[in-house]
Every structure is written in C-alpha cells, then in structure tokens.
mmCIF file of C-alpha atoms in Angstrom:
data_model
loop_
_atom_site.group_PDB
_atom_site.id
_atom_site.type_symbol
_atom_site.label_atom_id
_atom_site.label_comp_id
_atom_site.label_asym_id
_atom_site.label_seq_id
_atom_site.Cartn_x
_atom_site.Cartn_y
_atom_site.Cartn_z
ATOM 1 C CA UNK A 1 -57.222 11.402 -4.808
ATOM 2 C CA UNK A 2 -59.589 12.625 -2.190
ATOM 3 C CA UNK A 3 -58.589 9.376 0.048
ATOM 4 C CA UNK A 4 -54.989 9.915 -0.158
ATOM 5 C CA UNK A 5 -55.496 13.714 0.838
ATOM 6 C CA UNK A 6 -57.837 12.633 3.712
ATOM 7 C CA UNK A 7 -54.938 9.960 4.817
ATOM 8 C CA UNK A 8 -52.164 12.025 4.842
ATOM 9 C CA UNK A 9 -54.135 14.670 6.455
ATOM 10 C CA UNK A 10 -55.000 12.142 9.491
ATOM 11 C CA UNK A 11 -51.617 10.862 9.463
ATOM 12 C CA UNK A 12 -50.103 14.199 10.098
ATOM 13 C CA UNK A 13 -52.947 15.294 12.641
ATOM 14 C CA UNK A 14 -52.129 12.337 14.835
ATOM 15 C CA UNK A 15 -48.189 13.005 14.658
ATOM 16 C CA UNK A 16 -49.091 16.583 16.059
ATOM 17 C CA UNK A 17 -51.012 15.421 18.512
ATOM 18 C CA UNK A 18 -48.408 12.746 19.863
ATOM 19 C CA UNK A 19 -45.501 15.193 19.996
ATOM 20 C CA UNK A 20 -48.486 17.994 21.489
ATOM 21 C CA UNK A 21 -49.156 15.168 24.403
ATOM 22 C CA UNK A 22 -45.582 14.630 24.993
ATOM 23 C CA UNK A 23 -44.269 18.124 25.449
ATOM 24 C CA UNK A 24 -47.245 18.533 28.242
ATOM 25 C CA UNK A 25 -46.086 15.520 29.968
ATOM 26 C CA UNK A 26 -42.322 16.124 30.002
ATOM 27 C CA UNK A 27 -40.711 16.736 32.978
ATOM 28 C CA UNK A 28 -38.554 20.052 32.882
ATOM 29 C CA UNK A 29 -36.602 18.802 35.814
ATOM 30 C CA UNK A 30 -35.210 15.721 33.538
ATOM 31 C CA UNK A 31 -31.794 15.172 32.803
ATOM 32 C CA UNK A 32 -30.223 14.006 29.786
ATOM 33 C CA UNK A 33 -26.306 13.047 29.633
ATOM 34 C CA UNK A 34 -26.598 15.155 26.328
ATOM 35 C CA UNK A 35 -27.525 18.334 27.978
ATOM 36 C CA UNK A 36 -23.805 17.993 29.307
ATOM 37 C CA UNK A 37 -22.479 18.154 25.635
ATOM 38 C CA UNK A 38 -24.922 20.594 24.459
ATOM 39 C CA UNK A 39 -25.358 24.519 24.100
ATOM 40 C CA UNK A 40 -28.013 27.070 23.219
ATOM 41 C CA UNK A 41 -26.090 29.605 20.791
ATOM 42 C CA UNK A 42 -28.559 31.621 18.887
ATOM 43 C CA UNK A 43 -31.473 29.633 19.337
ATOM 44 C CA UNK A 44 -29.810 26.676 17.956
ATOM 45 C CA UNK A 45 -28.606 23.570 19.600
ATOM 46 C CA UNK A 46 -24.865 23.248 18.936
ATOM 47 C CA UNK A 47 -23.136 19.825 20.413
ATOM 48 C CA UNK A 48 -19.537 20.758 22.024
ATOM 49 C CA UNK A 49 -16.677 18.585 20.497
ATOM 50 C CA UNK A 50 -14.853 16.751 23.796
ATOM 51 C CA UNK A 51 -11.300 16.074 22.892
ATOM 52 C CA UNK A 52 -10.751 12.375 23.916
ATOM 53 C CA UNK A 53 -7.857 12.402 27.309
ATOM 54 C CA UNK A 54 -4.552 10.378 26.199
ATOM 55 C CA UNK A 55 -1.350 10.386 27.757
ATOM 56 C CA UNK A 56 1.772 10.351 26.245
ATOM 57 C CA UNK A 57 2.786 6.794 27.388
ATOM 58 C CA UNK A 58 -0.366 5.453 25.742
ATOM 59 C CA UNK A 59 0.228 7.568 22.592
ATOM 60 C CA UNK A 60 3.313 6.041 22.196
ATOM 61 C CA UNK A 61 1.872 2.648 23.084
ATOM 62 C CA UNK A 62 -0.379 3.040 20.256
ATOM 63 C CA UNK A 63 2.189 4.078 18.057
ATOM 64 C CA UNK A 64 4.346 1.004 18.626
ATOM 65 C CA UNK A 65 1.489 -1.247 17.623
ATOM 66 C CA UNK A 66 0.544 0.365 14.779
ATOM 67 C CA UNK A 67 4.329 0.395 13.149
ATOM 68 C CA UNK A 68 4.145 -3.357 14.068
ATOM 69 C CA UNK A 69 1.069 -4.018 11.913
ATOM 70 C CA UNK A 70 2.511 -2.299 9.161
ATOM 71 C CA UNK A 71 5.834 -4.282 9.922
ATOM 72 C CA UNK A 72 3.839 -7.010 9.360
ATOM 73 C CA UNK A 73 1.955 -6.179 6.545
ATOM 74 C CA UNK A 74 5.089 -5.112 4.368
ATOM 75 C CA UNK A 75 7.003 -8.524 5.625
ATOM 76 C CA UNK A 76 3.942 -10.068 3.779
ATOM 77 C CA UNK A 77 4.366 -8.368 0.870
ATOM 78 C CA UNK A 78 7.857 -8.362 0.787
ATOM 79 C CA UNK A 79 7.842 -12.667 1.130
ATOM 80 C CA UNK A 80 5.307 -12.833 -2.296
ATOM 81 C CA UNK A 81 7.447 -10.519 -3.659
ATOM 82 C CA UNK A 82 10.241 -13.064 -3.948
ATOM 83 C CA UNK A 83 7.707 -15.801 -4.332
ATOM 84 C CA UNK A 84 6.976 -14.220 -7.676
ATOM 85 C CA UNK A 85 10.083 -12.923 -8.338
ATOM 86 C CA UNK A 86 11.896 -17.165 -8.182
ATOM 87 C CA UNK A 87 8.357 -17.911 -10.498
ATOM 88 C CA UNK A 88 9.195 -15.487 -13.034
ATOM 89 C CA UNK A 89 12.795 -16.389 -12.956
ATOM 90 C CA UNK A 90 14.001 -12.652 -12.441
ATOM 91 C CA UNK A 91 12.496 -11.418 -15.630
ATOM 92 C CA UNK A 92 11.684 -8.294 -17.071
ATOM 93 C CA UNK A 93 8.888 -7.597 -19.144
ATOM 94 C CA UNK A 94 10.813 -7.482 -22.743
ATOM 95 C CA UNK A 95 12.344 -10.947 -21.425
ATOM 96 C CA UNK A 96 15.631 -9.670 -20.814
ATOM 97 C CA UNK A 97 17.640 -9.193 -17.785
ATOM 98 C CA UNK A 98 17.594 -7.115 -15.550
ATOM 99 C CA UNK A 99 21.334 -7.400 -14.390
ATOM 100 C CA UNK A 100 24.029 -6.788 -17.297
ATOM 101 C CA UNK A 101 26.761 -9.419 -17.905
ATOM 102 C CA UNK A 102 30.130 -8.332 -18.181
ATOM 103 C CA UNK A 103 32.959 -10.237 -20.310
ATOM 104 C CA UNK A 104 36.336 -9.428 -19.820
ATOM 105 C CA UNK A 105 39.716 -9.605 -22.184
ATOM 106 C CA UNK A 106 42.882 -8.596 -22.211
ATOM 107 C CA UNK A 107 44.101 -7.196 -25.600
ATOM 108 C CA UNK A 108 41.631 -4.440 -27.433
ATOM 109 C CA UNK A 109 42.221 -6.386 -30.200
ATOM 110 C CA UNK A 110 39.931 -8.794 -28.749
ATOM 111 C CA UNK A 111 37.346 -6.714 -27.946
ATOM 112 C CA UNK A 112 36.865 -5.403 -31.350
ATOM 113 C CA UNK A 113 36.607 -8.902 -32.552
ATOM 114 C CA UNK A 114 34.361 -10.002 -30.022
ATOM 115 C CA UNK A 115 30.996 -11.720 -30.751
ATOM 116 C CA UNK A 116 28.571 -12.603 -28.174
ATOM 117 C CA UNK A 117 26.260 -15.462 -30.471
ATOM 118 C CA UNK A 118 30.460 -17.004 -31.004
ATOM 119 C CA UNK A 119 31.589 -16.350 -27.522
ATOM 120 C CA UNK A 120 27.956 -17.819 -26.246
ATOM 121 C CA UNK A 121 28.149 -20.197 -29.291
ATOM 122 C CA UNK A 122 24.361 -19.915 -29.397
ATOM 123 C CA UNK A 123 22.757 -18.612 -32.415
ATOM 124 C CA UNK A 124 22.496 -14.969 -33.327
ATOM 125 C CA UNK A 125 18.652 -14.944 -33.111
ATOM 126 C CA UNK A 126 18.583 -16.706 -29.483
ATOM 127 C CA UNK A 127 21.446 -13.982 -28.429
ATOM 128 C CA UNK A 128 19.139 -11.599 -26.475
ATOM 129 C CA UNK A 129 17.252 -14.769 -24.310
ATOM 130 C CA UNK A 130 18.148 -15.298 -20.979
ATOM 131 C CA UNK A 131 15.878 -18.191 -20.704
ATOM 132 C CA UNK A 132 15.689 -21.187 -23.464
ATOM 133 C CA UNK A 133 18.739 -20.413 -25.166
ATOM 134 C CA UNK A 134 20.368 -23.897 -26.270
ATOM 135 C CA UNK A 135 24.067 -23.700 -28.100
ATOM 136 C CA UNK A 136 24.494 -24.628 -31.506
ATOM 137 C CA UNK A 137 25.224 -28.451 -30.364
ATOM 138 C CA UNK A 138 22.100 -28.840 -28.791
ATOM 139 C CA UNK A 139 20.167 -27.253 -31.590
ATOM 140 C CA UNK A 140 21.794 -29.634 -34.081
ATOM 141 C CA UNK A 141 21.519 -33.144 -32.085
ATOM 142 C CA UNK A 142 18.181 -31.983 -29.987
ATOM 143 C CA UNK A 143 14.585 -31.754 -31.213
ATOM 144 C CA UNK A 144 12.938 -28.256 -30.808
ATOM 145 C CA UNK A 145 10.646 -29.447 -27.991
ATOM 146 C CA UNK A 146 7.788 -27.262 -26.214
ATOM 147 C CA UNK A 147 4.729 -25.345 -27.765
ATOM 148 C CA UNK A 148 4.651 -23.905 -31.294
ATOM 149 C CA UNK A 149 1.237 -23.468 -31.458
ATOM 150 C CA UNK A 150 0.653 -19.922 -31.837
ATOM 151 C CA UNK A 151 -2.488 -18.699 -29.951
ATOM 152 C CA UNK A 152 -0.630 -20.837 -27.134
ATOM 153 C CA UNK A 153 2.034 -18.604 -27.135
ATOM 154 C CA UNK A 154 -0.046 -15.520 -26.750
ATOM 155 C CA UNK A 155 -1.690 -16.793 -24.089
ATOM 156 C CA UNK A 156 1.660 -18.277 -22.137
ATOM 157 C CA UNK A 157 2.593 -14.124 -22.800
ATOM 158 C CA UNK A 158 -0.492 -12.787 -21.537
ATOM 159 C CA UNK A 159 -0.049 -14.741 -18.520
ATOM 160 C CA UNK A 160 3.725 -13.742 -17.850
ATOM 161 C CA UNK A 161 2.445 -10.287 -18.472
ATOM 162 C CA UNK A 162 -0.033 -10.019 -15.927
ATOM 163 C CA UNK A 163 2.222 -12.001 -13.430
ATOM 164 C CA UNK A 164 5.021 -9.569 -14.148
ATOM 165 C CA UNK A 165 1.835 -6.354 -13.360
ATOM 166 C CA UNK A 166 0.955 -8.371 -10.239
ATOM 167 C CA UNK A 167 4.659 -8.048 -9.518
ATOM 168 C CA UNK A 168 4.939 -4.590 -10.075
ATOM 169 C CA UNK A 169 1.904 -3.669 -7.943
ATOM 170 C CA UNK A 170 3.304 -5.533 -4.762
ATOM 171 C CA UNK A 171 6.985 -3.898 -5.038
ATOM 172 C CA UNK A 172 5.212 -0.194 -5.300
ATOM 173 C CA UNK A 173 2.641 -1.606 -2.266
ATOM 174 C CA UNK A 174 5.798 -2.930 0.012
ATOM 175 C CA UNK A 175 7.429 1.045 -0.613
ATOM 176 C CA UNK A 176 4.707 2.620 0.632
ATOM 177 C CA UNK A 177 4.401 0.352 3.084
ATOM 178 C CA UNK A 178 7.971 0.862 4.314
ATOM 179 C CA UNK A 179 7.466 4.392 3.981
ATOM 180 C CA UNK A 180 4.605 4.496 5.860
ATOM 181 C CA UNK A 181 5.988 2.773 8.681
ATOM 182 C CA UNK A 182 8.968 5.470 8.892
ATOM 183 C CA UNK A 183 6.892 8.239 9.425
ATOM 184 C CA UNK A 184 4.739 6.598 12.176
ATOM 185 C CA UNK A 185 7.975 6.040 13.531
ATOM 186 C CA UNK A 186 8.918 9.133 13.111
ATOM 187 C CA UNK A 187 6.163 10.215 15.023
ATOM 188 C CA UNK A 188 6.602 8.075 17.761
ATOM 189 C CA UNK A 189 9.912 9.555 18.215
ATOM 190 C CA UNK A 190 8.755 13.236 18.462
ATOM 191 C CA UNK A 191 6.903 12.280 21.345
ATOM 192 C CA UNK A 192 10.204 12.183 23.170
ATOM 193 C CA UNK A 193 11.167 15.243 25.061
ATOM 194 C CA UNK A 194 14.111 15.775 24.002
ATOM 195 C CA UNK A 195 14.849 18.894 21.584
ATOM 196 C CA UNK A 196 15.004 18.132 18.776
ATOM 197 C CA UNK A 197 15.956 20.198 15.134
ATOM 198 C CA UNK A 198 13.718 19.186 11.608
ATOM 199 C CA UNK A 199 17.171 18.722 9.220
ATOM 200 C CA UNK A 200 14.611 17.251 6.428
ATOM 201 C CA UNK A 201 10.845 17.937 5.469
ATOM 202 C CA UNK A 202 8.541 14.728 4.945
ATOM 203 C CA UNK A 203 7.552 13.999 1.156
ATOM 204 C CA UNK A 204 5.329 11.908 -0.207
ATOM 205 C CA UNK A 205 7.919 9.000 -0.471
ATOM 206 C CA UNK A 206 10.190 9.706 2.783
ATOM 207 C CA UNK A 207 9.619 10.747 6.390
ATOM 208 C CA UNK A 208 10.896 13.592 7.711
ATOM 209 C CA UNK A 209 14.642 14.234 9.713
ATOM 210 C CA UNK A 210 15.184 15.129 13.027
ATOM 211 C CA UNK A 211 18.349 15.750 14.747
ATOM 212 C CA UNK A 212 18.029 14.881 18.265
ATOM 213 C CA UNK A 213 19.727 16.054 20.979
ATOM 214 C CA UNK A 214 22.603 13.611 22.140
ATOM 215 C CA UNK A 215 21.861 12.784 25.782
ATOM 216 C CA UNK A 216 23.690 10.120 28.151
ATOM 217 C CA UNK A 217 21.175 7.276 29.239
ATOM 218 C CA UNK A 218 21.575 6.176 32.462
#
C-alpha cells in the first residue's frame, strides 16, 4: 500500500512540475488560430460558434443533389417492391386478393341464384383461393400433386409470411422516402424569391403548400 501511495505521489509531482516548466517557458506573444474563436466571459473560456458562409446558389445546389439521392434510393425500393410483389403473386396475407372480382347478369333472378363454387365450377372448399384452385374436372381425372406433409406446410407459410413482412416494410420505406423527397423539394423551392403564400402546413406524411406567385419567364 505504501508503494502505490509513494507512486502515485511521484507520478503527480512530476505532472506539476512539467506543466510548472511549461507555463515559465511560454511565450505570451504566441498566437494560436483558436484565440480567434475564443473569449474570456467570466473567467471562463467560451468558444464562439462561426456560422459556416453559403450562398443561395450553392444551397440550392445542395438541395438538388440531395432530392436526387433520395430519388434514387426510393427508385430502389420501389423496383424490389415489384420484384416481390410478381414472387408473391399479388397476395395478401390471408391468401386472398387484394382486387375484388365482379360478375355481371342481367335478370335479378339470376343473381339470387347465383353460386360462385357452380359459376367457378370449382369446389366449395377451394372457392376463396386465388392460387391452386383446379375445377371439378381436373380434381376428378388429376392426382392431388404437391406437398401434404404437414410441418412442410408450416414452414412453406412461415416463409410466405415473412416475405409478405419484408414486403410490407419496403412499401412503408418507399412512402417515406417519397415523402421525404417532397419536402426537400419543397425547400428547395422556398429558396426562390418569389412571394410566396403557405396554403398547407407540413405533416408527418406530406410536405407543406405554397402558392407561388405567377410570374412570366423570360
């Protein structure tokens, strides 16, 4: 215990006596580029914030690059969108679809006797497929053909499932994407010096409106 005491002791001796030796040698002519940036306010050092010197052109410079890498970005997204989308075969996640299909007669009597499993002449149970739904014909000359096995099947669904989440993710990512390339557009615009009248305050999932002045370019 003694020895560490001593150590520390010395250690600390010699770090006063380094900074001691160097405040005796420095030169109080010397100049520092950070004296420039830095004030005495009540005894304490205080570093002045510069505000970095842009013009408008190169604001607007900027601007246009940055809605371009966003452009980009959400033209990405957008082209594995569809990519899953033609994988997936434009399925929801119960299976059905998405779009409704319309029949149309032209009594009411009809209507009231209509059956989709007749009119589809599928059977009742396959009615609500839009994938892997064979008539009756098929089902009677045709062997059931495919998995049956039925851990398989849970696992074919787990992986349609978490295809259909990756799906979901990238359509919410390519919104915000588009939306955030609006408002930096947006922005870029109000640089202009035209007046200009809000119409429309920015949310979270548009930009806001501006009515511009109409002026006559040359």
């Amino acid at each position: 215990d003694y020895k560490l005491r001593a150590d520390d002791y010395r250690k600390k001796q010699e770090y006063l006596r380094a900074l001691r030796k160097k405040a005796l040698e420095k030169n109080p002519d010397e100049f520092y580029y950070k004296m420039t940036r830095v004030k005495l306010q009540d005894g304490v050092h205080v570093i002045k914030e510069t505000k970095e010197e842009v013009t408008p052109e190169q604001l607007k410079l900027m601007r246009t690059q940055d809605v371009k890498y966003i452009e980009m970005k959400r033209v990405a997204e957008a082209k594995k969108i569809e990519r899953l989308k033609s994988e997936l075969h434009l399925l929801d996640f119960q299976g059905k679809q998405q779009n409704k299909h319309v029949f149309f007669f032209d009594t009411k009597k009809e209507v009231e006797q209509f059956d989709v499993a007749t009119h589809l002449r599928t059977a009742p149970e396959l009615v609500d497929r839009v994938f892997n739904r064979p008539t009756i014909e098929t089902l009677q000359k045709e062997k059931v053909k495919g998995v049956t096995q039925q851990t398989r099947l849970k696992r074919i669904a787990k992986e349609r499932q978490k295809q259909y989440n990756c799906l979901t993710q990238r359509i919410e990512r390519e919104k915000k994407l588009f939306v955030i390339a609006q408002k930096i557009q947006t922005r870029k615009d109000l640089l202009d010096k035209t007046q200009k009248v809000k119409v429309k305050k920015q949310t979270v999932n548009s930009p806001a409106i501006y009515k511009f002045q109409s002026r006559r370019k040359r």
